[in-house]
């Protein structure tokens, strides 16, 4: 069997994760990387071609089957996604939940025009969690599916909130860990289907390196009053040294739980829960994206075209195993 | 929109569960029930036609879209399944894992000949658990997915093992509860991917009503040496009165967990877990079967035919919600 050839578009933490994940998927291989700063990437990657994002003839000549788009949802994907979908099959982790319908239709148009398959908004959330929410609603009608993040002792590192902290004057560096409130999860498990406000489910813990001359009181006040990001939450701000931040709060740990509970029959309780715990959030996301690239290649081979989400794909398409093997040992 | 009309074939605990589940799925309605003993069923069900299993012209005139087959996997489904698949779309919970490939092909042939859709081997295990095992393997290559049953304090009632107990001379009635060994699950969560023997993951607890003149020592010995069922497991046998059995050990509670753990990148831990806790196992199974009947009707409307498992169906097909609603609020 010929291997599925993967092009990585954008080389940050998720792009690095894709390189690592491909080594665990023997039916796939890395064809090349495209980036806006190929020189930077070439310092790290020497065994495959690294081309400029605008070198279309160049990257098409690599004959990759699927491009995994690792750019950001805010500035990169809204333009990069439809552009790439015209040229080849794509997979991405577009995670701006409120703009998913708009992005889906823009990708659907582009992919149909290019006769390609584009799988959007996948990874673990959106992605696996979207799937588990939908299955919860379908298998337990009347239940509501809730997402909790950072149940483990460390909590979950939020990149978006860490970035928000670093925009504050006087902040040199910062990382934000989200913690789920266990009592809120208990209420969901009991089938209460509560009407939570954002601050009822999670708290936020900030580790901030302040500039020597900065007013820490002012920084703390600014953080705690940031609308959307921190104001609705119980927020703890810890000032630490850069060394402490680098040593004690390094890496990208994250974890999450989707929980739904309802009743069957005349009132028998029924509860379902999906949980994942990742030592590295971007590597886990990348591992899920790679399985979706396999599905994209298969859908394309069947002559399908347009945009797909995880909800539109038969789960067997994610697996390396053939159908007879799945029937014999996995059902 | 016209409602999806459901025929129930076989009226035991799961059939009763389907009647209850349809009340929570407003896009569906009960068209009728077929049974080998329609008189018995008519004592309970008076609002829809109850026909004999052999009255083919009669049940086809009910114009049901999908038959949910609630017979047993050992004696009923191997013959009933292919027979019904010739007449109409079907959904079943065939759960004899080692014979799934054979059953799939027999249903695939029959459904293709009848130009129908047959979804086989679904419910929670096989069914949701098959899906979660497959996703675990696809998203975390190198991990192994393990199934644990009866982690809750009561454990999980096993119908098959209860039936086995009741075949022993001197046993008037009995129920068997399976308990997971929490330390075994902990080893899986840590990513050890252990090579378990059956007795390493679960213990078995039996509640037995003995005949007044029975030799309890002999019964206990017979139970503990039953090959396959009890011999490989740590088994506890409790003798109780019929009243105690009926009161303290009633109902059909069950719960289960699929767990898989591996690594990403250069060794970051990654673990996933799906858990369900059911007050009533047959009602939960029925609720999942009903969502699959929706998928069967949709696949049929698209002109598909043949056998399908949960791995072959886009998850959106299980949901009452339309695609735009799923994109807007569930991704």
Short mmCIF file of N, CA, C and O in Angstrom, two decimals, chain A residues 13-60:
data_model
loop_
_atom_site.label_atom_id
_atom_site.label_comp_id
_atom_site.label_asym_id
_atom_site.label_seq_id
_atom_site.Cartn_x
_atom_site.Cartn_y
_atom_site.Cartn_z
N UNK A 13 3.53 24.75 17.65
CA UNK A 13 3.47 23.58 18.53
C UNK A 13 2.66 22.44 17.93
O UNK A 13 3.01 21.27 18.06
N UNK A 14 1.53 22.77 17.26
CA UNK A 14 0.71 21.72 16.67
C UNK A 14 1.44 21.10 15.47
O UNK A 14 1.45 19.88 15.30
N UNK A 15 2.07 21.93 14.64
CA UNK A 15 2.84 21.42 13.50
C UNK A 15 3.93 20.45 13.96
O UNK A 15 4.10 19.37 13.38
N UNK A 16 4.64 20.83 15.03
CA UNK A 16 5.65 19.91 15.59
C UNK A 16 4.99 18.61 16.06
O UNK A 16 5.53 17.52 15.89
N UNK A 17 3.80 18.76 16.66
CA UNK A 17 3.06 17.57 17.11
C UNK A 17 2.70 16.65 15.96
O UNK A 17 2.72 15.42 16.10
N UNK A 18 2.38 17.24 14.80
CA UNK A 18 2.05 16.40 13.63
C UNK A 18 3.28 15.61 13.18
O UNK A 18 3.17 14.41 12.88
N UNK A 19 4.44 16.26 13.17
CA UNK A 19 5.68 15.53 12.81
C UNK A 19 5.84 14.32 13.72
O UNK A 19 6.11 13.20 13.27
N UNK A 20 5.64 14.52 15.03
CA UNK A 20 5.79 13.42 16.00
C UNK A 20 4.71 12.36 15.78
O UNK A 20 4.99 11.15 15.80
N UNK A 21 3.46 12.79 15.55
CA UNK A 21 2.34 11.83 15.43
C UNK A 21 2.51 10.96 14.19
O UNK A 21 2.15 9.77 14.20
N UNK A 22 3.05 11.52 13.10
CA UNK A 22 3.20 10.73 11.87
C UNK A 22 4.10 9.52 12.10
O UNK A 22 3.92 8.48 11.47
N UNK A 23 5.04 9.65 13.05
CA UNK A 23 5.95 8.52 13.34
C UNK A 23 5.20 7.35 13.98
O UNK A 23 5.70 6.23 13.98
N UNK A 24 4.03 7.60 14.54
CA UNK A 24 3.24 6.52 15.16
C UNK A 24 2.14 6.02 14.23
O UNK A 24 1.30 5.23 14.65
N UNK A 25 2.10 6.51 13.01
CA UNK A 25 1.08 6.10 12.05
C UNK A 25 1.78 5.57 10.80
O UNK A 25 2.03 6.34 9.86
N UNK A 26 2.12 4.28 10.79
CA UNK A 26 2.98 3.75 9.72
C UNK A 26 2.38 3.78 8.32
O UNK A 26 3.10 3.56 7.35
N UNK A 27 1.08 4.08 8.21
CA UNK A 27 0.49 4.18 6.87
C UNK A 27 0.61 5.59 6.28
O UNK A 27 0.06 5.88 5.23
N UNK A 28 1.35 6.47 6.99
CA UNK A 28 1.46 7.86 6.54
C UNK A 28 2.92 8.29 6.53
O UNK A 28 3.75 7.71 7.22
N UNK A 29 3.19 9.36 5.75
CA UNK A 29 4.54 9.92 5.78
C UNK A 29 4.48 11.43 5.55
O UNK A 29 3.54 11.94 4.94
N UNK A 30 5.51 12.10 6.06
CA UNK A 30 5.59 13.55 5.91
C UNK A 30 6.16 13.87 4.53
O UNK A 30 7.25 13.43 4.18
N UNK A 31 5.40 14.66 3.72
CA UNK A 31 5.87 15.03 2.38
C UNK A 31 6.64 16.34 2.41
O UNK A 31 7.57 16.55 1.61
N UNK A 32 6.28 17.23 3.33
CA UNK A 32 6.96 18.52 3.40
C UNK A 32 6.23 19.46 4.34
O UNK A 32 5.20 19.11 4.92
N UNK A 33 6.80 20.65 4.47
CA UNK A 33 6.23 21.67 5.36
C UNK A 33 6.19 22.98 4.60
O UNK A 33 7.14 23.30 3.87
N UNK A 34 5.11 23.74 4.74
CA UNK A 34 5.10 25.10 4.21
C UNK A 34 4.91 26.07 5.37
O UNK A 34 4.24 25.75 6.36
N UNK A 35 5.50 27.22 5.23
CA UNK A 35 5.54 28.18 6.33
C UNK A 35 5.76 29.58 5.75
O UNK A 35 6.24 29.72 4.63
N UNK A 36 5.40 30.59 6.51
CA UNK A 36 5.71 31.96 6.08
C UNK A 36 7.18 32.29 6.36
O UNK A 36 7.69 33.27 5.84
N UNK A 37 7.83 31.51 7.22
CA UNK A 37 9.26 31.74 7.48
C UNK A 37 10.00 30.40 7.38
O UNK A 37 10.40 29.83 8.39
N UNK A 38 10.18 29.94 6.12
CA UNK A 38 10.79 28.61 5.94
C UNK A 38 12.21 28.52 6.51
O UNK A 38 12.61 27.44 6.97
N UNK A 39 12.94 29.64 6.53
CA UNK A 39 14.32 29.58 7.08
C UNK A 39 14.29 29.12 8.54
O UNK A 39 15.11 28.29 8.95
N UNK A 40 13.37 29.68 9.29
CA UNK A 40 13.25 29.30 10.71
C UNK A 40 12.98 27.80 10.83
O UNK A 40 13.59 27.09 11.64
N UNK A 41 12.05 27.29 10.00
CA UNK A 41 11.66 25.88 10.11
C UNK A 41 12.82 24.97 9.69
O UNK A 41 13.04 23.91 10.29
N UNK A 42 13.59 25.41 8.67
CA UNK A 42 14.69 24.57 8.17
C UNK A 42 15.76 24.33 9.23
O UNK A 42 16.51 23.37 9.14
N UNK A 43 15.84 25.22 10.22
CA UNK A 43 16.80 25.00 11.31
C UNK A 43 16.43 23.75 12.11
O UNK A 43 17.26 23.12 12.74
N UNK A 44 15.14 23.42 12.10
CA UNK A 44 14.65 22.30 12.91
C UNK A 44 14.41 21.05 12.05
O UNK A 44 14.54 19.93 12.54
N UNK A 45 14.00 21.27 10.81
CA UNK A 45 13.57 20.16 9.94
C UNK A 45 14.47 20.09 8.72
O UNK A 45 14.52 21.04 7.92
N UNK A 46 15.19 18.99 8.58
CA UNK A 46 16.15 18.89 7.48
C UNK A 46 15.88 17.71 6.55
O UNK A 46 16.50 17.59 5.50
N UNK A 47 14.95 16.83 6.92
CA UNK A 47 14.77 15.60 6.14
C UNK A 47 13.64 15.67 5.10
O UNK A 47 13.46 14.73 4.33
N UNK A 48 12.87 16.76 5.08
CA UNK A 48 11.84 16.91 4.04
C UNK A 48 11.90 18.36 3.53
O UNK A 48 12.41 19.25 4.23
N UNK A 49 11.37 18.62 2.32
CA UNK A 49 11.37 19.99 1.80
C UNK A 49 10.56 20.94 2.70
O UNK A 49 9.48 20.58 3.17
N UNK A 50 11.13 22.11 2.95
CA UNK A 50 10.41 23.17 3.66
C UNK A 50 10.30 24.35 2.70
O UNK A 50 11.31 24.91 2.27
N UNK A 51 9.08 24.69 2.33
CA UNK A 51 8.86 25.68 1.28
C UNK A 51 8.08 26.87 1.82
O UNK A 51 7.43 26.79 2.87
N UNK A 52 8.15 27.97 1.07
CA UNK A 52 7.35 29.13 1.46
C UNK A 52 5.89 28.86 1.13
O UNK A 52 5.57 28.23 0.11
N UNK A 53 5.05 29.36 2.00
CA UNK A 53 3.61 29.25 1.87
C UNK A 53 3.11 29.71 0.49
O UNK A 53 2.11 29.21 -0.02
N UNK A 54 3.79 30.69 -0.11
CA UNK A 54 3.34 31.21 -1.41
C UNK A 54 3.88 30.42 -2.61
O UNK A 54 3.50 30.70 -3.74
N UNK A 55 4.76 29.47 -2.35
CA UNK A 55 5.35 28.67 -3.44
C UNK A 55 4.39 27.53 -3.80
O UNK A 55 4.64 26.36 -3.52
N UNK A 56 3.29 27.92 -4.47
CA UNK A 56 2.23 26.95 -4.73
C UNK A 56 2.71 25.84 -5.65
O UNK A 56 2.50 24.65 -5.38
N UNK A 57 3.38 26.21 -6.74
CA UNK A 57 3.88 25.18 -7.66
C UNK A 57 4.81 24.23 -6.93
O UNK A 57 4.78 23.01 -7.13
N UNK A 58 5.63 24.80 -6.05
CA UNK A 58 6.57 23.98 -5.27
C UNK A 58 5.86 22.98 -4.38
O UNK A 58 6.13 21.78 -4.42
N UNK A 59 4.89 23.46 -3.58
CA UNK A 59 4.29 22.50 -2.63
C UNK A 59 3.34 21.53 -3.33
O UNK A 59 3.18 20.40 -2.90
N UNK A 60 2.75 21.94 -4.47
CA UNK A 60 1.91 20.97 -5.20
C UNK A 60 2.77 19.86 -5.82
O UNK A 60 2.32 18.73 -5.94
#
